[in-house]
Every structure is written in C-alpha cells, then in structure tokens.
mmCIF file of C-alpha atoms in Angstrom:
data_model
loop_
_atom_site.group_PDB
_atom_site.id
_atom_site.type_symbol
_atom_site.label_atom_id
_atom_site.label_comp_id
_atom_site.label_asym_id
_atom_site.label_seq_id
_atom_site.Cartn_x
_atom_site.Cartn_y
_atom_site.Cartn_z
ATOM 1 C CA UNK A 11 27.396 326.834 160.623
ATOM 2 C CA UNK A 12 26.107 328.087 157.959
ATOM 3 C CA UNK A 13 24.238 330.878 156.688
ATOM 4 C CA UNK A 14 20.355 330.450 156.772
ATOM 5 C CA UNK A 15 18.681 329.988 153.772
ATOM 6 C CA UNK A 16 16.361 333.148 153.017
ATOM 7 C CA UNK A 17 12.472 332.805 153.024
ATOM 8 C CA UNK A 18 9.897 335.162 152.613
ATOM 9 C CA UNK A 19 8.307 336.434 156.330
ATOM 10 C CA UNK A 20 5.530 334.348 157.546
ATOM 11 C CA UNK A 21 1.899 335.505 157.032
ATOM 12 C CA UNK A 22 1.199 336.074 160.749
ATOM 13 C CA UNK A 23 3.744 339.186 160.457
ATOM 14 C CA UNK A 24 5.859 337.334 163.432
ATOM 15 C CA UNK A 25 9.878 338.075 162.201
ATOM 16 C CA UNK A 26 11.578 334.961 160.487
ATOM 17 C CA UNK A 27 13.923 335.301 162.987
ATOM 18 C CA UNK A 28 11.781 334.687 166.072
ATOM 19 C CA UNK A 29 10.341 331.613 163.952
ATOM 20 C CA UNK A 30 14.358 330.193 163.493
ATOM 21 C CA UNK A 31 14.793 330.761 167.207
ATOM 22 C CA UNK A 32 11.634 328.712 168.056
ATOM 23 C CA UNK A 33 12.062 325.861 166.104
ATOM 24 C CA UNK A 34 15.790 325.522 166.025
ATOM 25 C CA UNK A 35 16.109 326.027 169.585
ATOM 26 C CA UNK A 36 13.641 326.775 171.959
ATOM 27 C CA UNK A 37 11.216 323.886 170.711
ATOM 28 C CA UNK A 38 14.423 321.121 170.879
ATOM 29 C CA UNK A 39 15.431 322.346 174.131
ATOM 30 C CA UNK A 40 12.511 322.002 176.151
ATOM 31 C CA UNK A 41 11.977 318.496 174.052
ATOM 32 C CA UNK A 42 15.202 317.418 175.575
ATOM 33 C CA UNK A 43 14.705 318.464 178.740
ATOM 34 C CA UNK A 44 14.103 315.850 181.619
ATOM 35 C CA UNK A 45 12.087 318.640 183.551
ATOM 36 C CA UNK A 46 10.708 321.523 181.361
ATOM 37 C CA UNK A 47 10.687 324.637 182.926
ATOM 38 C CA UNK A 48 10.585 322.931 186.613
ATOM 39 C CA UNK A 49 7.211 321.534 185.949
ATOM 40 C CA UNK A 50 8.220 317.989 186.414
ATOM 41 C CA UNK A 51 7.191 317.158 182.529
ATOM 42 C CA UNK A 52 9.477 315.376 180.540
ATOM 43 C CA UNK A 53 8.844 314.513 176.741
ATOM 44 C CA UNK A 54 10.982 311.187 177.175
ATOM 45 C CA UNK A 55 8.855 310.074 180.117
ATOM 46 C CA UNK A 56 5.736 311.028 177.955
ATOM 47 C CA UNK A 57 7.183 308.805 175.286
ATOM 48 C CA UNK A 58 7.549 305.748 177.491
ATOM 49 C CA UNK A 59 10.936 306.702 179.481
ATOM 50 C CA UNK A 60 13.985 304.986 180.106
ATOM 51 C CA UNK A 61 16.266 304.492 177.153
ATOM 52 C CA UNK A 62 14.036 304.291 174.572
ATOM 53 C CA UNK A 63 11.848 307.147 175.418
ATOM 54 C CA UNK A 64 15.299 309.394 175.638
ATOM 55 C CA UNK A 65 15.995 308.305 172.197
ATOM 56 C CA UNK A 66 12.479 308.911 170.717
ATOM 57 C CA UNK A 67 12.775 312.737 172.509
ATOM 58 C CA UNK A 68 16.535 312.945 170.720
ATOM 59 C CA UNK A 69 15.621 312.065 167.337
ATOM 60 C CA UNK A 70 12.349 314.167 167.380
ATOM 61 C CA UNK A 71 14.352 317.079 168.639
ATOM 62 C CA UNK A 72 16.999 316.706 166.301
ATOM 63 C CA UNK A 73 14.443 316.684 163.340
ATOM 64 C CA UNK A 74 12.222 319.482 164.114
ATOM 65 C CA UNK A 75 14.921 321.876 162.837
ATOM 66 C CA UNK A 76 14.998 319.947 159.747
ATOM 67 C CA UNK A 77 11.460 319.651 158.994
ATOM 68 C CA UNK A 78 10.811 323.459 159.871
ATOM 69 C CA UNK A 79 13.574 324.249 157.068
ATOM 70 C CA UNK A 80 12.216 321.967 154.419
ATOM 71 C CA UNK A 81 8.755 323.021 155.177
ATOM 72 C CA UNK A 82 9.717 326.814 154.751
ATOM 73 C CA UNK A 83 11.860 325.898 151.552
ATOM 74 C CA UNK A 84 8.600 324.375 149.878
ATOM 75 C CA UNK A 85 6.165 326.347 150.956
ATOM 76 C CA UNK A 86 8.223 329.457 149.728
ATOM 77 C CA UNK A 87 8.837 327.573 146.546
ATOM 78 C CA UNK A 88 12.483 328.970 147.047
ATOM 79 C CA UNK A 89 14.583 327.243 144.254
ATOM 80 C CA UNK A 90 17.567 329.542 144.525
ATOM 81 C CA UNK A 91 21.088 327.981 145.204
ATOM 82 C CA UNK A 92 21.302 329.038 148.526
ATOM 83 C CA UNK A 93 17.869 327.580 149.575
ATOM 84 C CA UNK A 94 18.824 324.368 147.979
ATOM 85 C CA UNK A 95 22.480 324.394 149.935
ATOM 86 C CA UNK A 96 20.278 324.880 152.934
ATOM 87 C CA UNK A 97 17.956 322.194 152.238
ATOM 88 C CA UNK A 98 20.720 319.542 151.726
ATOM 89 C CA UNK A 99 22.259 320.605 154.919
ATOM 90 C CA UNK A 100 18.849 320.075 156.445
ATOM 91 C CA UNK A 101 18.372 316.905 155.164
ATOM 92 C CA UNK A 102 22.094 315.771 155.872
ATOM 93 C CA UNK A 103 21.410 316.842 159.412
ATOM 94 C CA UNK A 104 18.159 314.811 159.501
ATOM 95 C CA UNK A 105 20.137 311.694 158.385
ATOM 96 C CA UNK A 106 22.755 312.304 161.332
ATOM 97 C CA UNK A 107 19.944 312.106 164.009
ATOM 98 C CA UNK A 108 20.013 308.604 163.222
ATOM 99 C CA UNK A 109 23.563 308.045 164.231
ATOM 100 C CA UNK A 110 23.464 306.953 167.591
ATOM 101 C CA UNK A 111 26.747 307.901 169.262
ATOM 102 C CA UNK A 112 28.244 309.810 172.322
ATOM 103 C CA UNK A 113 31.421 311.043 173.335
ATOM 104 C CA UNK A 114 34.099 311.759 171.059
ATOM 105 C CA UNK A 115 31.983 310.875 167.914
ATOM 106 C CA UNK A 116 29.146 312.836 168.905
ATOM 107 C CA UNK A 117 31.167 315.813 169.271
ATOM 108 C CA UNK A 118 32.476 315.337 165.726
ATOM 109 C CA UNK A 119 28.722 314.760 164.954
ATOM 110 C CA UNK A 120 27.170 317.806 166.027
ATOM 111 C CA UNK A 121 29.907 319.730 164.036
ATOM 112 C CA UNK A 122 29.635 317.387 160.743
ATOM 113 C CA UNK A 123 27.447 320.005 158.857
ATOM 114 C CA UNK A 124 30.119 322.738 159.372
ATOM 115 C CA UNK A 125 32.732 320.572 158.363
ATOM 116 C CA UNK A 126 30.990 319.345 155.369
ATOM 117 C CA UNK A 127 29.951 322.976 154.340
ATOM 118 C CA UNK A 128 33.865 324.236 154.960
ATOM 119 C CA UNK A 129 35.030 321.269 152.821
ATOM 120 C CA UNK A 130 32.626 322.030 149.763
ATOM 121 C CA UNK A 131 33.575 325.992 149.848
ATOM 122 C CA UNK A 132 37.480 324.953 149.855
ATOM 123 C CA UNK A 133 36.523 322.750 147.184
ATOM 124 C CA UNK A 134 34.737 325.220 145.123
ATOM 125 C CA UNK A 135 37.542 327.927 145.395
ATOM 126 C CA UNK A 136 39.233 325.943 142.909
ATOM 127 C CA UNK A 137 36.767 326.134 140.321
ATOM 128 C CA UNK A 138 35.158 328.624 138.255
ATOM 129 C CA UNK A 139 32.163 329.548 140.463
ATOM 130 C CA UNK A 140 33.762 329.824 144.048
ATOM 131 C CA UNK A 141 30.544 329.396 146.419
ATOM 132 C CA UNK A 142 30.539 332.527 148.052
ATOM 133 C CA UNK A 143 29.791 333.709 144.495
ATOM 134 C CA UNK A 144 26.808 331.843 144.642
ATOM 135 C CA UNK A 145 25.585 333.529 147.782
ATOM 136 C CA UNK A 146 26.387 337.177 146.364
ATOM 137 C CA UNK A 147 24.654 336.198 142.990
ATOM 138 C CA UNK A 148 21.499 334.911 144.924
ATOM 139 C CA UNK A 149 21.469 338.408 146.928
ATOM 140 C CA UNK A 150 21.393 340.553 143.579
ATOM 141 C CA UNK A 151 18.214 338.437 142.576
ATOM 142 C CA UNK A 152 16.240 341.785 143.402
ATOM 143 C CA UNK A 153 18.211 344.246 141.863
ATOM 144 C CA UNK A 154 17.146 346.162 138.729
ATOM 145 C CA UNK A 155 18.080 344.346 135.513
ATOM 146 C CA UNK A 156 20.852 346.963 134.538
ATOM 147 C CA UNK A 157 22.394 346.988 138.322
ATOM 148 C CA UNK A 158 22.202 343.199 138.589
ATOM 149 C CA UNK A 159 23.969 343.137 135.055
ATOM 150 C CA UNK A 160 26.671 345.189 136.387
ATOM 151 C CA UNK A 161 27.335 342.943 139.461
ATOM 152 C CA UNK A 162 27.688 339.939 137.502
ATOM 153 C CA UNK A 163 30.173 341.569 135.087
ATOM 154 C CA UNK A 164 32.023 342.872 137.981
ATOM 155 C CA UNK A 165 32.183 339.487 139.551
ATOM 156 C CA UNK A 166 33.379 338.107 136.144
ATOM 157 C CA UNK A 167 36.457 340.375 136.197
ATOM 158 C CA UNK A 168 39.708 338.406 137.173
ATOM 159 C CA UNK A 169 40.452 340.778 139.870
ATOM 160 C CA UNK A 170 37.320 340.596 141.548
ATOM 161 C CA UNK A 171 37.174 336.443 141.019
ATOM 162 C CA UNK A 172 40.573 336.322 142.667
ATOM 163 C CA UNK A 173 38.741 338.119 145.506
ATOM 164 C CA UNK A 174 35.655 335.831 145.634
ATOM 165 C CA UNK A 175 38.046 332.832 145.652
ATOM 166 C CA UNK A 176 39.941 334.554 148.712
ATOM 167 C CA UNK A 177 36.472 334.958 150.276
ATOM 168 C CA UNK A 178 35.372 331.649 149.869
ATOM 169 C CA UNK A 179 38.465 330.232 151.543
ATOM 170 C CA UNK A 180 37.963 332.499 154.563
ATOM 171 C CA UNK A 181 34.395 331.633 154.634
ATOM 172 C CA UNK A 182 35.477 328.083 154.840
ATOM 173 C CA UNK A 183 37.982 328.087 157.140
ATOM 174 C CA UNK A 184 36.133 330.089 159.749
ATOM 175 C CA UNK A 185 33.234 327.718 159.389
ATOM 176 C CA UNK A 186 35.684 325.048 160.054
ATOM 177 C CA UNK A 187 37.291 326.653 163.330
ATOM 178 C CA UNK A 188 33.574 327.264 164.339
ATOM 179 C CA UNK A 189 32.956 323.495 163.884
ATOM 180 C CA UNK A 190 36.196 322.835 165.851
ATOM 181 C CA UNK A 191 35.263 325.103 168.547
ATOM 182 C CA UNK A 192 31.627 323.358 168.879
ATOM 183 C CA UNK A 193 33.010 320.050 168.774
ATOM 184 C CA UNK A 194 35.575 320.834 171.825
ATOM 185 C CA UNK A 195 32.658 322.118 173.699
ATOM 186 C CA UNK A 196 30.335 319.099 173.255
ATOM 187 C CA UNK A 197 33.304 316.810 174.117
ATOM 188 C CA UNK A 198 33.956 318.585 177.424
ATOM 189 C CA UNK A 199 30.367 318.970 178.109
ATOM 190 C CA UNK A 200 28.375 316.197 176.931
ATOM 191 C CA UNK A 201 29.980 313.230 178.586
ATOM 192 C CA UNK A 202 26.824 310.942 179.547
ATOM 193 C CA UNK A 203 26.062 307.905 177.625
ATOM 194 C CA UNK A 204 23.668 308.131 174.745
ATOM 195 C CA UNK A 205 20.208 307.589 175.756
ATOM 196 C CA UNK A 206 20.240 308.826 179.260
ATOM 197 C CA UNK A 207 18.406 311.738 180.846
ATOM 198 C CA UNK A 208 21.719 313.369 181.549
ATOM 199 C CA UNK A 209 22.528 312.810 177.854
ATOM 200 C CA UNK A 210 19.815 314.655 176.509
ATOM 201 C CA UNK A 211 19.939 317.490 179.175
ATOM 202 C CA UNK A 212 23.810 318.013 178.432
ATOM 203 C CA UNK A 213 23.158 318.235 174.409
ATOM 204 C CA UNK A 214 20.216 320.845 175.296
ATOM 205 C CA UNK A 215 22.818 322.624 177.179
ATOM 206 C CA UNK A 216 25.334 322.918 174.994
ATOM 207 C CA UNK A 217 22.809 323.946 172.234
ATOM 208 C CA UNK A 218 21.699 326.885 174.419
ATOM 209 C CA UNK A 219 25.578 327.773 175.428
ATOM 210 C CA UNK A 220 26.638 327.333 171.786
ATOM 211 C CA UNK A 221 24.183 329.296 170.065
ATOM 212 C CA UNK A 222 25.050 333.035 170.084
ATOM 213 C CA UNK A 223 29.265 331.976 170.039
ATOM 214 C CA UNK A 224 28.289 330.018 167.007
ATOM 215 C CA UNK A 225 26.341 332.836 165.433
ATOM 216 C CA UNK A 226 29.156 335.174 166.268
ATOM 217 C CA UNK A 227 31.609 332.740 164.395
ATOM 218 C CA UNK A 228 29.261 332.431 161.572
ATOM 219 C CA UNK A 229 29.081 336.092 161.030
ATOM 220 C CA UNK A 230 32.376 337.005 161.766
ATOM 221 C CA UNK A 231 33.490 334.634 158.423
ATOM 222 C CA UNK A 232 30.720 336.322 156.267
ATOM 223 C CA UNK A 233 31.953 339.871 157.533
ATOM 224 C CA UNK A 234 35.742 339.065 156.147
ATOM 225 C CA UNK A 235 34.288 337.186 153.269
ATOM 226 C CA UNK A 236 32.501 340.618 152.221
ATOM 227 C CA UNK A 237 35.372 342.596 153.349
ATOM 228 C CA UNK A 238 37.513 340.731 150.945
ATOM 229 C CA UNK A 239 35.187 340.919 148.134
ATOM 230 C CA UNK A 240 34.780 344.427 148.611
ATOM 231 C CA UNK A 241 38.166 345.237 148.633
ATOM 232 C CA UNK A 242 38.728 343.617 145.235
ATOM 233 C CA UNK A 243 35.925 345.525 143.931
ATOM 234 C CA UNK A 244 37.537 348.958 145.426
ATOM 235 C CA UNK A 245 41.010 348.036 143.660
ATOM 236 C CA UNK A 246 39.519 347.407 140.396
ATOM 237 C CA UNK A 247 36.871 350.105 140.169
ATOM 238 C CA UNK A 248 37.722 352.646 142.663
ATOM 239 C CA UNK A 249 37.100 353.605 146.238
ATOM 240 C CA UNK A 250 33.242 354.807 145.803
ATOM 241 C CA UNK A 251 32.492 351.306 143.987
ATOM 242 C CA UNK A 252 30.721 348.618 146.152
ATOM 243 C CA UNK A 253 29.105 345.392 145.386
ATOM 244 C CA UNK A 254 26.926 345.910 147.840
ATOM 245 C CA UNK A 255 25.453 348.913 146.391
ATOM 246 C CA UNK A 256 24.631 348.256 142.797
ATOM 247 C CA UNK A 257 23.716 351.487 141.808
ATOM 248 C CA UNK A 258 27.481 353.126 143.241
ATOM 249 C CA UNK A 259 28.993 350.093 141.303
ATOM 250 C CA UNK A 260 27.197 350.857 138.067
ATOM 251 C CA UNK A 261 28.027 354.513 138.379
ATOM 252 C CA UNK A 262 31.877 353.767 138.826
ATOM 253 C CA UNK A 263 32.073 351.247 135.902
ATOM 254 C CA UNK A 264 30.199 353.848 133.691
ATOM 255 C CA UNK A 265 32.731 356.518 134.473
ATOM 256 C CA UNK A 266 35.510 353.968 133.520
ATOM 257 C CA UNK A 267 33.731 353.230 130.438
ATOM 258 C CA UNK A 268 33.435 349.435 131.427
ATOM 259 C CA UNK A 269 29.811 348.767 131.243
ATOM 260 C CA UNK A 270 29.202 346.319 129.064
ATOM 261 C CA UNK A 271 32.506 345.240 128.205
#
C-alpha cells in the first residue's frame, strides 16, 4: 500500500480517482470473474478456458494496473521522485505477476509491494534524506519560490529532520502492518489452486474486500506521519507554523528572524 503517484487530470474531465478505480480495481475484477455480472461470460473461457485460460486472465488482470500507472507516468512526463517510486513499484508488481504461486506464497506475493516499500522507508530513515521528506518535497513543487525556500530550510533544521525520520519510520511500520493484514486475509480466503476458476474468483473477491481497508490503513500511515512532522515544526517555529501552509510557515520563520539562516 503506497501513496499513488501524482498525475494530471485526464483531458476528458473525468476525475483521476475514477480512472484509478476503473483500471486498478473494476477491470481486473471483471477479467478475473468466472461469470461477469451474471452474464455467463468469462474472459478465461474466451482465452481458451481451463488452466491456460485462467492463467492468461490472471496475468492480464495483474498487468492492467501496471500498464495504467506506467502510461500515466509517461503521458504526463512526470519525473518527480514520487512518480518514479510509483513507476518502480508498478514494474515490480508486473514482474510478480509471472510468479505463479498459491496458498501461503500467494499471500506473501500479494503484499510484497507493501513489504518492499516499508523496507525502503525504514532504510532511508537512517540516511540524510528520509523518504517521507521526498514526498513532502514533491508536494512543495507548486509553491512560490520564497515559500518553497522556507519549506526547504525548515526541513533541514535538525529538530524537524528528526520529525521527518520519525514520520518515515511511522509510515513504514503502518505500511508493513497493512501488508501483514492483506497477507492474512489472502491466506484465509484464497485457498484454491493457482490456475483454477475458483482461484481467480477468490483473488477478485479479496481485491474487492481489501480495497477500502487497505486505503484506510494507508491514509492512517500518512496521517500519523504528517502529525509527527507538524508537531516537530510547531515545536521549532511556534504553534502557528505549518509545513502544509507555507505562508504561515514563512511568517513564523520571519518573526523569529530565521529566514535565510
């Protein structure tokens, strides 16, 4: 579970969240379903049926979200660190689609992206640039130059840096917890053998079941991380300072005579 890579709104005017939902949830579930909307139609049957048809349907369903993320990345030419991390995660997920496993290893595989992201965040917490700072830095790209400079200066402050380290660790831990929860649910509910109709149906069911809980856990991780950073900023620059409100942050820094320090 990771934060989605930012991208521009499609030109059709349809909100990007709708496209995200269609390409990462709705279409894959329809492809995996052995009886699409009770019509009697099955993509696996259209692809030859049996084990071979089910495997083809599974791979296609797994790759559609990956292709969507990568196309979105290249079309919008978004080379921000956040977008690149999202693209790398998509490639990783695409590679895992060809790891044909079921049972325990499928449960691990389905959460592997969360485990990998959590591990990277934990490792980065011990470096000069914790990854949560990368996300906040990307979010400040649209700020006015003087406000972005204030945000950058604040994030270099030792006290705020410690807050960023704590935020990175908190985000990583919550992401890892989310991965464990997802693995447990998959292990309990995806019990059929790989390549069967039942396996694809169970995968589709778990994808639908875990969508909202997975999103809630991810948002909880982001909220906790932001709270830790904001707490550090307020301790350093005063109760009115906020890293999410650069005008207030810059004003608080000016009052303390620390701009450009």
